[in-house]
Amino acid sequence: MIRALAHSCLDPKAPNWLSVYARAEQQFGSRTGLPLVNGLAQITVSLLRIKADDLQILPSSESIESEKVLPDERLILLMIHHMRRNHFIAGYDFLMELLLGEVDDELLEQAHSFANRHSCGEQQPRSHKGIIGKRLRLVPTVNKN
C-alpha cells in the first residue's frame, strides 16, 4: 500500500490513490481497511514531504511476494512493525535511520497514532464483550480406548 500511495503522489501516470483505498476496503473491509490505508497515507505523505524524490520505493507494480525491498522500504516496514507491537524505542530508531538522524515531530506523531490504532500488542477491549480477536479455546477430547 505504501508503494502505491507514494507512486500515486510522485507520478501523475501512476494509478490513482483511490484504487489503494478500494483495494484496502475489499481486502480488509471498510471498518479496518479504510482507517488502515488512511494512516499509511498520512505517513507516506509526510515521508515524501521530508525526503521528496530521495525516498527509495519500488514501483507499486512489483509483486508483494517479491523479496526485493529497498533500504527505505525496509526501514519503514521495521518502524511500523515495532511500533505496532509497542516497541516504540526500536521503531523510533528505525525512523531516525530512515530520516538520517533528523527528528520530524509530525511524522513521529503519525507513526504513533497509526501504531496505537492498529496495534499488534496487548489486546485492547473494543467490543461490547470486552474482547477482540481470537481466543485460545481448549476442547476436551474423549479417550475412546
Short mmCIF file of C-alpha atoms in Angstrom, two decimals:
data_model
loop_
_atom_site.label_atom_id
_atom_site.label_comp_id
_atom_site.label_asym_id
_atom_site.label_seq_id
_atom_site.Cartn_x
_atom_site.Cartn_y
_atom_site.Cartn_z
CA MET A 1 0.00 0.00 0.00
CA ILE A 2 2.84 2.38 0.83
CA ARG A 3 4.41 1.81 -2.58
CA ALA A 4 1.15 2.53 -4.39
CA LEU A 5 0.43 5.60 -2.27
CA ALA A 6 3.92 7.02 -2.78
CA HIS A 7 3.85 6.48 -6.52
CA SER A 8 0.38 7.99 -6.83
CA CYS A 9 1.85 11.16 -5.31
CA LEU A 10 5.12 11.11 -7.26
CA ASP A 11 3.98 10.01 -10.70
CA PRO A 12 0.91 11.51 -12.36
CA LYS A 13 0.74 8.44 -14.63
CA ALA A 14 0.60 6.04 -11.66
CA PRO A 15 -2.74 4.56 -10.60
CA ASN A 16 -4.83 6.92 -8.51
CA TRP A 17 -4.61 6.72 -4.70
CA LEU A 18 -8.34 5.93 -4.68
CA SER A 19 -7.53 2.48 -6.03
CA VAL A 20 -5.42 1.85 -2.91
CA TYR A 21 -8.39 2.73 -0.70
CA ALA A 22 -10.65 0.48 -2.79
CA ARG A 23 -8.22 -2.46 -2.53
CA ALA A 24 -7.84 -1.98 1.23
CA GLU A 25 -11.61 -1.87 1.65
CA GLN A 26 -12.01 -5.00 -0.43
CA GLN A 27 -9.23 -6.88 1.39
CA PHE A 28 -9.88 -5.81 4.99
CA GLY A 29 -13.42 -4.39 4.95
CA SER A 30 -14.32 -0.74 5.32
CA ARG A 31 -14.09 -0.71 9.11
CA THR A 32 -10.44 -1.83 9.11
CA GLY A 33 -9.17 -1.18 5.60
CA LEU A 34 -10.10 2.48 5.23
CA PRO A 35 -8.53 3.66 8.53
CA LEU A 36 -5.51 1.46 7.80
CA VAL A 37 -4.81 2.98 4.39
CA ASN A 38 -5.61 6.46 5.69
CA GLY A 39 -2.97 6.13 8.40
CA LEU A 40 -0.45 4.80 5.90
CA ALA A 41 -1.31 7.65 3.52
CA GLN A 42 -0.56 10.23 6.22
CA ILE A 43 2.79 8.58 6.95
CA THR A 44 3.59 8.34 3.24
CA VAL A 45 2.76 11.98 2.53
CA SER A 46 4.97 13.06 5.45
CA LEU A 47 7.82 10.87 4.23
CA LEU A 48 7.51 12.42 0.77
CA ARG A 49 7.45 15.90 2.32
CA ILE A 50 10.68 15.13 4.17
CA LYS A 51 12.58 13.02 1.66
CA ALA A 52 10.87 14.04 -1.62
CA ASP A 53 12.40 12.24 -4.58
CA ASP A 54 15.09 10.71 -2.33
CA LEU A 55 12.57 8.26 -0.85
CA GLN A 56 13.57 4.87 -2.20
CA ILE A 57 10.39 2.98 -3.11
CA LEU A 58 9.99 0.25 -5.71
CA PRO A 59 7.24 0.71 -8.28
CA SER A 60 3.91 -0.45 -6.90
CA SER A 61 3.67 -2.90 -9.78
CA GLU A 62 6.36 -5.03 -8.10
CA SER A 63 4.84 -8.20 -6.71
CA ILE A 64 4.13 -8.14 -2.99
CA GLU A 65 5.58 -11.65 -2.80
CA SER A 66 8.87 -10.33 -4.13
CA GLU A 67 11.72 -10.46 -1.67
CA LYS A 68 13.18 -7.32 -3.21
CA VAL A 69 12.83 -4.43 -0.80
CA LEU A 70 14.76 -1.19 -0.98
CA PRO A 71 16.52 0.17 2.14
CA ASP A 72 13.94 2.90 2.80
CA GLU A 73 11.07 0.43 2.43
CA ARG A 74 12.79 -1.92 4.86
CA LEU A 75 13.17 0.86 7.43
CA ILE A 76 9.54 1.97 7.03
CA LEU A 77 8.29 -1.58 7.49
CA LEU A 78 10.54 -2.18 10.51
CA MET A 79 9.42 1.10 12.08
CA ILE A 80 5.75 0.21 11.66
CA HIS A 81 6.33 -3.41 12.73
CA HIS A 82 7.96 -2.42 16.01
CA MET A 83 5.67 0.48 16.84
CA ARG A 84 2.57 -1.67 16.32
CA ARG A 85 3.99 -4.12 18.86
CA ASN A 86 4.55 -1.37 21.45
CA HIS A 87 8.33 -1.39 20.87
CA PHE A 88 8.43 2.35 20.36
CA ILE A 89 12.14 2.78 21.04
CA ALA A 90 13.06 0.27 18.33
CA GLY A 91 10.53 1.87 15.96
CA TYR A 92 11.95 5.29 16.73
CA ASP A 93 15.47 4.03 15.98
CA PHE A 94 14.38 2.79 12.54
CA LEU A 95 12.62 6.11 11.90
CA MET A 96 15.79 8.02 12.82
CA GLU A 97 17.82 5.83 10.48
CA LEU A 98 15.30 6.48 7.70
CA LEU A 99 15.46 10.23 8.29
CA LEU A 100 19.25 10.23 8.72
CA GLY A 101 19.01 11.37 12.34
CA GLU A 102 16.61 14.26 11.78
CA VAL A 103 13.55 14.35 14.02
CA ASP A 104 10.20 15.17 12.41
CA ASP A 105 7.55 15.60 15.10
CA GLU A 106 4.61 15.36 12.67
CA LEU A 107 5.79 12.06 11.20
CA LEU A 108 6.58 10.68 14.65
CA GLU A 109 3.08 11.58 15.84
CA GLN A 110 1.52 9.97 12.76
CA ALA A 111 3.53 6.78 13.29
CA HIS A 112 2.50 6.64 16.97
CA SER A 113 -1.13 7.29 16.10
CA PHE A 114 -1.08 4.58 13.43
CA ALA A 115 0.60 2.12 15.81
CA ASN A 116 -1.96 2.78 18.54
CA ARG A 117 -4.90 2.48 16.18
CA HIS A 118 -3.61 -0.72 14.55
CA SER A 119 -1.79 -2.27 17.48
CA CYS A 120 -0.49 -5.82 17.45
CA GLY A 121 0.49 -5.59 21.11
CA GLU A 122 -1.67 -6.43 24.05
CA GLN A 123 -5.31 -6.93 23.19
CA GLN A 124 -7.47 -3.97 23.99
CA PRO A 125 -11.19 -4.24 24.62
CA ARG A 126 -13.22 -2.92 21.70
CA SER A 127 -16.40 -4.93 21.61
CA HIS A 128 -19.32 -4.89 23.99
CA LYS A 129 -17.95 -8.15 25.40
CA GLY A 130 -14.56 -6.52 26.03
CA ILE A 131 -12.60 -8.86 23.75
CA ILE A 132 -11.26 -8.56 20.25
CA GLY A 133 -9.53 -11.12 18.13
CA LYS A 134 -9.25 -14.84 18.55
CA ARG A 135 -9.01 -16.64 21.87
CA LEU A 136 -7.40 -19.95 22.54
CA ARG A 137 -10.05 -22.50 23.36
CA LEU A 138 -9.28 -25.89 24.79
CA VAL A 139 -11.62 -28.63 23.70
CA PRO A 140 -11.59 -31.74 25.85
CA THR A 141 -11.27 -34.94 23.91
CA VAL A 142 -12.82 -38.20 24.84
CA ASN A 143 -10.45 -41.10 25.04
CA LYS A 144 -12.11 -43.90 23.07
CA ASN A 145 -9.77 -46.63 24.29
#
